[in-house]
Amino acid sequence: SNPSPSPSNPSPSPSNPSPSPSNPSPSPSGPSAPTGGSGGDGTSCFSGRSVVHSASGEDITMEKLVVGDRVLAMDSYGVLVYSEVYAFLDRKPRADAAFLQVVTESGGVLEISSEHRIFREEGSGLVDVGAYALRIADRVLLADPETKTAELVAITNVSSIVTRGAYAPATMEGTVVVDNVVASCYALADHHRAHHALAVLRLANAYLPQALTRAFDKSEGLHWFAEFLYTTIGFLL
């Protein structure tokens, strides 16, 4: 009855209290994050060794994830659910890409490109920001796949790495839990704007035959619809 903080329900629940001296909120004077690059051409992704949790109970690396898999995500009410991967907005298995390596107080490590959107505590709620804006002591949402709960945890370190593979899966919910951290599926444009822009693609995947909706999908590179939005509207999802 008191859902976790979410993109559409930013108020903290009793288990996710408001910022306090023992639960610091982001500080403008905090250390600057390193500049992690993108997936090679301005796109933003997760590394190939990043892990998602599937509905079958397995942990799957991004490089083995396929369209149609159902993975842990967060809905608009802040509830952890399994959501279908209906497309990859970008997939570059052979690319050497730069990422930010974000370490949390739980000991977990998230590898995310700098422009990819992630949910950060701000004031009494959550906002989506580019990963480049993350600072030490900022708090992000950490999910527990076993209990289906999420809590705010502090970032303890941010550094830059280069590793092989760049992947941007899109789920029906528009969010994805990667290495137990709740993140947006989108980059550059703010989360809600990007999610609305992709509504037509989600509807097509929900109601049209798979053979039709996936006929133009690429096994590698930028998804045709994301490329269309980038070239015609001027922002990249």
mmCIF file of N, CA, C and O in Angstrom, residues 105-197:
data_model
loop_
_atom_site.group_PDB
_atom_site.id
_atom_site.type_symbol
_atom_site.label_atom_id
_atom_site.label_comp_id
_atom_site.label_asym_id
_atom_site.label_seq_id
_atom_site.Cartn_x
_atom_site.Cartn_y
_atom_site.Cartn_z
ATOM 1 N N GLU A 105 26.887 1.184 -1.956
ATOM 2 C CA GLU A 105 27.265 0.701 -0.623
ATOM 3 C C GLU A 105 26.929 -0.770 -0.420
ATOM 4 O O GLU A 105 27.439 -1.410 0.508
ATOM 5 N N SER A 106 26.101 -1.335 -1.263
ATOM 6 C CA SER A 106 25.788 -2.759 -1.197
ATOM 7 C C SER A 106 26.935 -3.605 -1.731
ATOM 8 O O SER A 106 26.949 -4.831 -1.550
ATOM 9 N N GLY A 107 27.881 -2.952 -2.425
ATOM 10 C CA GLY A 107 28.984 -3.667 -3.048
ATOM 11 C C GLY A 107 28.742 -3.964 -4.510
ATOM 12 O O GLY A 107 29.633 -4.435 -5.215
ATOM 13 N N GLY A 108 27.533 -3.688 -4.993
ATOM 14 C CA GLY A 108 27.201 -3.926 -6.390
ATOM 15 C C GLY A 108 27.851 -2.909 -7.307
ATOM 16 O O GLY A 108 28.174 -1.798 -6.901
ATOM 17 N N VAL A 109 28.028 -3.318 -8.567
ATOM 18 C CA VAL A 109 28.669 -2.461 -9.567
ATOM 19 C C VAL A 109 27.785 -2.407 -10.808
ATOM 20 O O VAL A 109 27.394 -3.447 -11.354
ATOM 21 N N LEU A 110 27.460 -1.206 -11.245
ATOM 22 C CA LEU A 110 26.678 -0.984 -12.463
ATOM 23 C C LEU A 110 27.572 -0.340 -13.512
ATOM 24 O O LEU A 110 28.241 0.651 -13.233
ATOM 25 N N GLU A 111 27.573 -0.899 -14.728
ATOM 26 C CA GLU A 111 28.337 -0.324 -15.837
ATOM 27 C C GLU A 111 27.355 0.276 -16.831
ATOM 28 O O GLU A 111 26.618 -0.441 -17.502
ATOM 29 N N ILE A 112 27.350 1.587 -16.910
ATOM 30 C CA ILE A 112 26.341 2.332 -17.657
ATOM 31 C C ILE A 112 27.014 3.474 -18.399
ATOM 32 O O ILE A 112 27.932 4.109 -17.872
ATOM 33 N N SER A 113 26.605 3.741 -19.629
ATOM 34 C CA SER A 113 27.213 4.845 -20.362
ATOM 35 C C SER A 113 26.688 6.181 -19.844
ATOM 36 O O SER A 113 25.626 6.261 -19.220
ATOM 37 N N SER A 114 27.455 7.218 -20.064
ATOM 38 C CA SER A 114 27.248 8.473 -19.344
ATOM 39 C C SER A 114 25.919 9.153 -19.631
ATOM 40 O O SER A 114 25.375 9.840 -18.769
ATOM 41 N N GLU A 115 25.364 8.961 -20.827
ATOM 42 C CA GLU A 115 24.118 9.647 -21.181
ATOM 43 C C GLU A 115 22.875 8.836 -20.833
ATOM 44 O O GLU A 115 21.756 9.331 -20.957
ATOM 45 N N HIS A 116 23.074 7.592 -20.408
ATOM 46 C CA HIS A 116 21.914 6.749 -20.098
ATOM 47 C C HIS A 116 21.222 7.268 -18.841
ATOM 48 O O HIS A 116 21.872 7.711 -17.894
ATOM 49 N N ARG A 117 19.889 7.203 -18.826
ATOM 50 C CA ARG A 117 19.109 7.755 -17.717
ATOM 51 C C ARG A 117 19.017 6.757 -16.566
ATOM 52 O O ARG A 117 18.840 5.560 -16.771
ATOM 53 N N ILE A 118 19.117 7.280 -15.352
ATOM 54 C CA ILE A 118 19.019 6.475 -14.142
ATOM 55 C C ILE A 118 18.273 7.287 -13.091
ATOM 56 O O ILE A 118 18.316 8.528 -13.122
ATOM 57 N N PHE A 119 17.589 6.613 -12.187
ATOM 58 C CA PHE A 119 16.768 7.302 -11.196
ATOM 59 C C PHE A 119 17.583 7.581 -9.933
ATOM 60 O O PHE A 119 18.148 6.677 -9.320
ATOM 61 N N ARG A 120 17.624 8.853 -9.557
ATOM 62 C CA ARG A 120 18.393 9.314 -8.408
ATOM 63 C C ARG A 120 17.471 10.030 -7.433
ATOM 64 O O ARG A 120 16.545 10.746 -7.838
ATOM 65 N N GLU A 121 17.724 9.819 -6.151
ATOM 66 C CA GLU A 121 16.952 10.528 -5.138
ATOM 67 C C GLU A 121 17.252 12.022 -5.220
ATOM 68 O O GLU A 121 18.403 12.442 -5.349
ATOM 69 N N GLU A 122 16.193 12.806 -5.166
ATOM 70 C CA GLU A 122 16.351 14.267 -5.116
ATOM 71 C C GLU A 122 15.241 14.832 -4.234
ATOM 72 O O GLU A 122 14.070 14.684 -4.540
ATOM 73 N N GLY A 123 15.625 15.476 -3.148
ATOM 74 C CA GLY A 123 14.631 15.945 -2.204
ATOM 75 C C GLY A 123 13.902 14.770 -1.602
ATOM 76 O O GLY A 123 14.505 13.846 -1.065
ATOM 77 N N SER A 124 12.569 14.779 -1.721
ATOM 78 C CA SER A 124 11.773 13.694 -1.157
ATOM 79 C C SER A 124 11.319 12.698 -2.209
ATOM 80 O O SER A 124 10.455 11.856 -1.951
ATOM 81 N N GLY A 125 11.879 12.788 -3.403
ATOM 82 C CA GLY A 125 11.440 11.882 -4.460
ATOM 83 C C GLY A 125 12.582 11.439 -5.340
ATOM 84 O O GLY A 125 13.750 11.438 -4.944
ATOM 85 N N LEU A 126 12.232 11.038 -6.566
ATOM 86 C CA LEU A 126 13.198 10.557 -7.538
ATOM 87 C C LEU A 126 13.121 11.384 -8.807
ATOM 88 O O LEU A 126 12.045 11.823 -9.213
ATOM 89 N N VAL A 127 14.275 11.576 -9.437
ATOM 90 C CA VAL A 127 14.327 12.193 -10.763
ATOM 91 C C VAL A 127 15.204 11.313 -11.640
ATOM 92 O O VAL A 127 16.065 10.587 -11.144
ATOM 93 N N ASP A 128 14.964 11.355 -12.948
ATOM 94 C CA ASP A 128 15.857 10.627 -13.844
ATOM 95 C C ASP A 128 16.903 11.594 -14.376
ATOM 96 O O ASP A 128 16.597 12.719 -14.773
ATOM 97 N N VAL A 129 18.139 11.161 -14.332
ATOM 98 C CA VAL A 129 19.270 11.990 -14.767
ATOM 99 C C VAL A 129 20.177 11.144 -15.644
ATOM 100 O O VAL A 129 20.150 9.916 -15.600
ATOM 101 N N GLY A 130 20.995 11.814 -16.445
ATOM 102 C CA GLY A 130 22.046 11.105 -17.148
ATOM 103 C C GLY A 130 23.048 10.586 -16.129
ATOM 104 O O GLY A 130 23.320 11.239 -15.117
ATOM 105 N N ALA A 131 23.614 9.424 -16.380
ATOM 106 C CA ALA A 131 24.541 8.830 -15.412
ATOM 107 C C ALA A 131 25.734 9.738 -15.132
ATOM 108 O O ALA A 131 26.330 9.662 -14.059
ATOM 109 N N TYR A 132 26.074 10.613 -16.082
ATOM 110 C CA TYR A 132 27.193 11.544 -15.867
ATOM 111 C C TYR A 132 26.953 12.464 -14.674
ATOM 112 O O TYR A 132 27.904 13.026 -14.109
ATOM 113 N N ALA A 133 25.688 12.635 -14.269
ATOM 114 C CA ALA A 133 25.361 13.541 -13.163
ATOM 115 C C ALA A 133 25.467 12.869 -11.794
ATOM 116 O O ALA A 133 25.309 13.532 -10.774
ATOM 117 N N LEU A 134 25.723 11.580 -11.765
ATOM 118 C CA LEU A 134 25.809 10.877 -10.491
ATOM 119 C C LEU A 134 27.050 11.294 -9.716
ATOM 120 O O LEU A 134 28.124 11.478 -10.287
ATOM 121 N N ARG A 135 26.883 11.425 -8.403
ATOM 122 C CA ARG A 135 27.972 11.818 -7.520
ATOM 123 C C ARG A 135 28.051 10.847 -6.339
ATOM 124 O O ARG A 135 27.061 10.206 -5.977
ATOM 125 N N ILE A 136 29.217 10.763 -5.729
ATOM 126 C CA ILE A 136 29.367 9.984 -4.502
ATOM 127 C C ILE A 136 28.397 10.529 -3.450
ATOM 128 O O ILE A 136 28.265 11.745 -3.289
ATOM 129 N N ALA A 137 27.711 9.626 -2.762
ATOM 130 C CA ALA A 137 26.689 9.897 -1.731
ATOM 131 C C ALA A 137 25.300 10.095 -2.328
ATOM 132 O O ALA A 137 24.321 10.107 -1.581
ATOM 133 N N ASP A 138 25.163 10.250 -3.657
ATOM 134 C CA ASP A 138 23.832 10.190 -4.270
ATOM 135 C C ASP A 138 23.227 8.825 -3.968
ATOM 136 O O ASP A 138 23.949 7.830 -3.806
ATOM 137 N N ARG A 139 21.905 8.768 -3.929
ATOM 138 C CA ARG A 139 21.243 7.491 -3.664
ATOM 139 C C ARG A 139 20.407 7.059 -4.868
ATOM 140 O O ARG A 139 19.681 7.861 -5.455
ATOM 141 N N VAL A 140 20.549 5.791 -5.203
ATOM 142 C CA VAL A 140 19.817 5.185 -6.310
ATOM 143 C C VAL A 140 19.014 4.006 -5.775
ATOM 144 O O VAL A 140 19.212 3.569 -4.636
ATOM 145 N N LEU A 141 18.108 3.479 -6.608
ATOM 146 C CA LEU A 141 17.236 2.383 -6.169
ATOM 147 C C LEU A 141 17.891 1.025 -6.410
ATOM 148 O O LEU A 141 18.240 0.692 -7.549
ATOM 149 N N LEU A 142 18.032 0.266 -5.352
ATOM 150 C CA LEU A 142 18.567 -1.088 -5.428
ATOM 151 C C LEU A 142 17.422 -2.077 -5.237
ATOM 152 O O LEU A 142 16.682 -2.001 -4.251
ATOM 153 N N ALA A 143 17.259 -2.998 -6.179
ATOM 154 C CA ALA A 143 16.163 -3.967 -6.144
ATOM 155 C C ALA A 143 16.651 -5.306 -5.614
ATOM 156 O O ALA A 143 17.789 -5.718 -5.858
ATOM 157 N N ASP A 144 15.768 -5.989 -4.919
ATOM 158 C CA ASP A 144 16.024 -7.353 -4.443
ATOM 159 C C ASP A 144 15.100 -8.287 -5.221
ATOM 160 O O ASP A 144 13.888 -8.295 -4.987
ATOM 161 N N PRO A 145 15.637 -9.066 -6.166
ATOM 162 C CA PRO A 145 14.788 -9.944 -6.978
ATOM 163 C C PRO A 145 14.038 -10.991 -6.165
ATOM 164 O O PRO A 145 12.966 -11.442 -6.581
ATOM 165 N N GLU A 146 14.591 -11.377 -5.020
ATOM 166 C CA GLU A 146 13.949 -12.426 -4.220
ATOM 167 C C GLU A 146 12.698 -11.916 -3.503
ATOM 168 O O GLU A 146 11.655 -12.562 -3.482
ATOM 169 N N THR A 147 12.794 -10.740 -2.906
ATOM 170 C CA THR A 147 11.663 -10.200 -2.128
ATOM 171 C C THR A 147 10.812 -9.229 -2.923
ATOM 172 O O THR A 147 9.773 -8.780 -2.450
ATOM 173 N N LYS A 148 11.256 -8.884 -4.144
ATOM 174 C CA LYS A 148 10.561 -7.910 -4.990
ATOM 175 C C LYS A 148 10.395 -6.564 -4.269
ATOM 176 O O LYS A 148 9.338 -5.940 -4.338
ATOM 177 N N THR A 149 11.418 -6.150 -3.558
ATOM 178 C CA THR A 149 11.410 -4.850 -2.892
ATOM 179 C C THR A 149 12.600 -4.033 -3.387
ATOM 180 O O THR A 149 13.559 -4.576 -3.946
ATOM 181 N N ALA A 150 12.520 -2.722 -3.162
ATOM 182 C CA ALA A 150 13.614 -1.840 -3.551
ATOM 183 C C ALA A 150 13.900 -0.855 -2.433
ATOM 184 O O ALA A 150 12.985 -0.456 -1.695
ATOM 185 N N GLU A 151 15.147 -0.481 -2.289
ATOM 186 C CA GLU A 151 15.527 0.491 -1.277
ATOM 187 C C GLU A 151 16.572 1.441 -1.857
ATOM 188 O O GLU A 151 17.263 1.120 -2.825
ATOM 189 N N LEU A 152 16.658 2.616 -1.261
ATOM 190 C CA LEU A 152 17.636 3.599 -1.690
ATOM 191 C C LEU A 152 18.988 3.285 -1.061
ATOM 192 O O LEU A 152 19.084 3.065 0.144
ATOM 193 N N VAL A 153 20.033 3.258 -1.894
ATOM 194 C CA VAL A 153 21.385 3.015 -1.395
ATOM 195 C C VAL A 153 22.317 4.087 -1.945
ATOM 196 O O VAL A 153 22.101 4.622 -3.029
ATOM 197 N N ALA A 154 23.369 4.375 -1.194
ATOM 198 C CA ALA A 154 24.300 5.440 -1.576
ATOM 199 C C ALA A 154 25.368 4.927 -2.545
ATOM 200 O O ALA A 154 25.800 3.771 -2.483
ATOM 201 N N ILE A 155 25.796 5.813 -3.416
ATOM 202 C CA ILE A 155 26.916 5.537 -4.314
ATOM 203 C C ILE A 155 28.212 5.808 -3.558
ATOM 204 O O ILE A 155 28.365 6.844 -2.908
ATOM 205 N N THR A 156 29.147 4.877 -3.648
ATOM 206 C CA THR A 156 30.418 5.030 -2.937
ATOM 207 C C THR A 156 31.586 5.349 -3.864
ATOM 208 O O THR A 156 32.618 5.828 -3.413
ATOM 209 N N ASN A 157 31.411 5.069 -5.158
ATOM 210 C CA ASN A 157 32.495 5.376 -6.103
ATOM 211 C C ASN A 157 31.965 5.409 -7.528
ATOM 212 O O ASN A 157 31.048 4.662 -7.868
ATOM 213 N N VAL A 158 32.542 6.285 -8.336
ATOM 214 C CA VAL A 158 32.240 6.350 -9.768
ATOM 215 C C VAL A 158 33.556 6.463 -10.518
ATOM 216 O O VAL A 158 34.368 7.346 -10.226
ATOM 217 N N SER A 159 33.779 5.561 -11.472
ATOM 218 C CA SER A 159 35.012 5.593 -12.256
ATOM 219 C C SER A 159 34.694 5.285 -13.709
ATOM 220 O O SER A 159 33.551 4.951 -14.047
ATOM 221 N N SER A 160 35.680 5.382 -14.575
ATOM 222 C CA SER A 160 35.487 5.133 -16.007
ATOM 223 C C SER A 160 36.206 3.860 -16.433
ATOM 224 O O SER A 160 37.313 3.572 -15.968
ATOM 225 N N ILE A 161 35.555 3.104 -17.314
ATOM 226 C CA ILE A 161 36.178 1.905 -17.874
ATOM 227 C C ILE A 161 35.841 1.816 -19.359
ATOM 228 O O ILE A 161 34.923 2.488 -19.848
ATOM 229 N N VAL A 162 36.577 0.966 -20.072
ATOM 230 C CA VAL A 162 36.253 0.612 -21.453
ATOM 231 C C VAL A 162 36.163 -0.908 -21.511
ATOM 232 O O VAL A 162 37.056 -1.608 -21.024
ATOM 233 N N THR A 163 35.065 -1.408 -22.061
ATOM 234 C CA THR A 163 34.885 -2.856 -22.149
ATOM 235 C C THR A 163 34.100 -3.194 -23.416
ATOM 236 O O THR A 163 33.493 -2.311 -24.039
ATOM 237 N N ARG A 164 34.108 -4.458 -23.781
ATOM 238 C CA ARG A 164 33.504 -4.905 -25.029
ATOM 239 C C ARG A 164 31.993 -5.095 -24.887
ATOM 240 O O ARG A 164 31.524 -5.677 -23.920
ATOM 241 N N GLY A 165 31.263 -4.580 -25.871
ATOM 242 C CA GLY A 165 29.821 -4.785 -25.936
ATOM 243 C C GLY A 165 29.026 -3.637 -25.357
ATOM 244 O O GLY A 165 29.349 -3.116 -24.289
ATOM 245 N N ALA A 166 27.961 -3.223 -26.077
ATOM 246 C CA ALA A 166 27.074 -2.150 -25.625
ATOM 247 C C ALA A 166 25.648 -2.522 -26.002
ATOM 248 O O ALA A 166 25.361 -2.791 -27.173
ATOM 249 N N TYR A 167 24.758 -2.533 -25.004
ATOM 250 C CA TYR A 167 23.401 -3.028 -25.201
ATOM 251 C C TYR A 167 22.385 -2.112 -24.526
ATOM 252 O O TYR A 167 22.587 -1.691 -23.384
ATOM 253 N N ALA A 168 21.280 -1.827 -25.222
ATOM 254 C CA ALA A 168 20.213 -0.992 -24.669
ATOM 255 C C ALA A 168 18.865 -1.684 -24.880
ATOM 256 O O ALA A 168 18.153 -1.393 -25.854
ATOM 257 N N PRO A 169 18.493 -2.615 -23.997
ATOM 258 C CA PRO A 169 17.206 -3.298 -24.144
ATOM 259 C C PRO A 169 16.050 -2.382 -23.769
ATOM 260 O O PRO A 169 16.169 -1.550 -22.866
ATOM 261 N N ALA A 170 14.942 -2.524 -24.477
ATOM 262 C CA ALA A 170 13.724 -1.763 -24.175
ATOM 263 C C ALA A 170 12.659 -2.723 -23.674
ATOM 264 O O ALA A 170 12.327 -3.695 -24.355
ATOM 265 N N THR A 171 12.127 -2.465 -22.481
ATOM 266 C CA THR A 171 11.040 -3.279 -21.938
ATOM 267 C C THR A 171 9.715 -2.539 -22.087
ATOM 268 O O THR A 171 9.682 -1.324 -22.301
ATOM 269 N N MET A 172 8.632 -3.267 -21.942
ATOM 270 C CA MET A 172 7.317 -2.659 -22.044
ATOM 271 C C MET A 172 7.095 -1.612 -20.954
ATOM 272 O O MET A 172 6.355 -0.646 -21.152
ATOM 273 N N GLU A 173 7.720 -1.784 -19.792
ATOM 274 C CA GLU A 173 7.593 -0.815 -18.698
ATOM 275 C C GLU A 173 8.481 0.404 -18.895
ATOM 276 O O GLU A 173 8.282 1.436 -18.252
ATOM 277 N N GLY A 174 9.494 0.289 -19.756
ATOM 278 C CA GLY A 174 10.410 1.408 -19.974
ATOM 279 C C GLY A 174 11.517 1.498 -18.943
ATOM 280 O O GLY A 174 12.314 2.439 -18.963
ATOM 281 N N THR A 175 11.554 0.533 -18.024
ATOM 282 C CA THR A 175 12.611 0.479 -17.025
ATOM 283 C C THR A 175 13.225 -0.913 -17.040
ATOM 284 O O THR A 175 12.647 -1.858 -17.580
ATOM 285 N N VAL A 176 14.392 -1.049 -16.418
ATOM 286 C CA VAL A 176 15.050 -2.340 -16.339
ATOM 287 C C VAL A 176 15.949 -2.346 -15.113
ATOM 288 O O VAL A 176 16.565 -1.330 -14.782
ATOM 289 N N VAL A 177 15.982 -3.475 -14.418
ATOM 290 C CA VAL A 177 16.868 -3.632 -13.271
ATOM 291 C C VAL A 177 18.153 -4.280 -13.769
ATOM 292 O O VAL A 177 18.149 -5.428 -14.225
ATOM 293 N N VAL A 178 19.242 -3.527 -13.715
ATOM 294 C CA VAL A 178 20.537 -3.989 -14.211
ATOM 295 C C VAL A 178 21.518 -4.047 -13.048
ATOM 296 O O VAL A 178 21.720 -3.042 -12.360
ATOM 297 N N ASP A 179 22.099 -5.225 -12.840
ATOM 298 C CA ASP A 179 22.981 -5.431 -11.683
ATOM 299 C C ASP A 179 22.302 -4.934 -10.410
ATOM 300 O O ASP A 179 22.921 -4.281 -9.562
ATOM 301 N N ASN A 180 21.004 -5.211 -10.327
ATOM 302 C CA ASN A 180 20.124 -4.905 -9.186
ATOM 303 C C ASN A 180 19.805 -3.422 -9.017
ATOM 304 O O ASN A 180 19.131 -3.049 -8.052
ATOM 305 N N VAL A 181 20.253 -2.566 -9.925
ATOM 306 C CA VAL A 181 19.933 -1.140 -9.851
ATOM 307 C C VAL A 181 18.811 -0.826 -10.837
ATOM 308 O O VAL A 181 18.845 -1.261 -11.993
ATOM 309 N N VAL A 182 17.810 -0.069 -10.390
ATOM 310 C CA VAL A 182 16.684 0.299 -11.257
ATOM 311 C C VAL A 182 17.108 1.450 -12.169
ATOM 312 O O VAL A 182 17.526 2.513 -11.700
ATOM 313 N N ALA A 183 17.004 1.228 -13.477
ATOM 314 C CA ALA A 183 17.410 2.234 -14.460
ATOM 315 C C ALA A 183 16.331 2.398 -15.514
ATOM 316 O O ALA A 183 15.452 1.544 -15.687
ATOM 317 N N SER A 184 16.396 3.501 -16.229
ATOM 318 C CA SER A 184 15.540 3.716 -17.393
ATOM 319 C C SER A 184 16.079 2.899 -18.562
ATOM 320 O O SER A 184 17.247 2.500 -18.582
ATOM 321 N N CYS A 185 15.235 2.655 -19.547
ATOM 322 C CA CYS A 185 15.682 2.016 -20.784
ATOM 323 C C CYS A 185 16.226 3.037 -21.782
ATOM 324 O O CYS A 185 16.687 2.651 -22.860
ATOM 325 N N TYR A 186 16.184 4.328 -21.421
ATOM 326 C CA TYR A 186 16.424 5.378 -22.406
ATOM 327 C C TYR A 186 17.646 6.223 -22.081
ATOM 328 O O TYR A 186 18.197 6.154 -20.982
ATOM 329 N N ALA A 187 17.997 7.065 -23.053
ATOM 330 C CA ALA A 187 19.161 7.931 -22.909
ATOM 331 C C ALA A 187 18.902 9.284 -23.561
ATOM 332 O O ALA A 187 18.034 9.424 -24.427
ATOM 333 N N LEU A 188 19.654 10.258 -23.126
ATOM 334 C CA LEU A 188 19.641 11.626 -23.661
ATOM 335 C C LEU A 188 18.327 12.355 -23.391
ATOM 336 O O LEU A 188 18.307 13.348 -22.679
ATOM 337 N N ALA A 189 17.223 11.899 -23.958
ATOM 338 C CA ALA A 189 15.925 12.497 -23.638
ATOM 339 C C ALA A 189 15.497 12.042 -22.250
ATOM 340 O O ALA A 189 15.835 10.938 -21.819
ATOM 341 N N ASP A 190 14.731 12.873 -21.531
ATOM 342 C CA ASP A 190 14.288 12.461 -20.206
ATOM 343 C C ASP A 190 13.374 11.248 -20.324
ATOM 344 O O ASP A 190 12.772 10.983 -21.365
ATOM 345 N N HIS A 191 13.285 10.490 -19.246
ATOM 346 C CA HIS A 191 12.620 9.189 -19.253
ATOM 347 C C HIS A 191 11.187 9.257 -19.774
ATOM 348 O O HIS A 191 10.793 8.465 -20.643
ATOM 349 N N HIS A 192 10.384 10.190 -19.257
ATOM 350 C CA HIS A 192 8.968 10.241 -19.635
ATOM 351 C C HIS A 192 8.797 10.636 -21.102
ATOM 352 O O HIS A 192 7.958 10.074 -21.811
ATOM 353 N N ARG A 193 9.593 11.572 -21.552
ATOM 354 C CA ARG A 193 9.513 11.988 -22.958
ATOM 355 C C ARG A 193 9.857 10.817 -23.881
ATOM 356 O O ARG A 193 9.174 10.573 -24.884
ATOM 357 N N ALA A 194 10.921 10.107 -23.552
ATOM 358 C CA ALA A 194 11.331 8.973 -24.371
ATOM 359 C C ALA A 194 10.284 7.856 -24.337
ATOM 360 O O ALA A 194 9.980 7.248 -25.370
ATOM 361 N N HIS A 195 9.739 7.589 -23.161
ATOM 362 C CA HIS A 195 8.748 6.516 -23.038
ATOM 363 C C HIS A 195 7.498 6.827 -23.862
ATOM 364 O O HIS A 195 6.943 5.945 -24.534
ATOM 365 N N HIS A 196 7.067 8.070 -23.839
ATOM 366 C CA HIS A 196 5.906 8.467 -24.650
ATOM 367 C C HIS A 196 6.219 8.348 -26.140
ATOM 368 O O HIS A 196 5.375 7.920 -26.930
ATOM 369 N N ALA A 197 7.417 8.724 -26.530
ATOM 370 C CA ALA A 197 7.788 8.689 -27.943
ATOM 371 C C ALA A 197 7.789 7.265 -28.486
ATOM 372 O O ALA A 197 7.526 7.042 -29.674
#
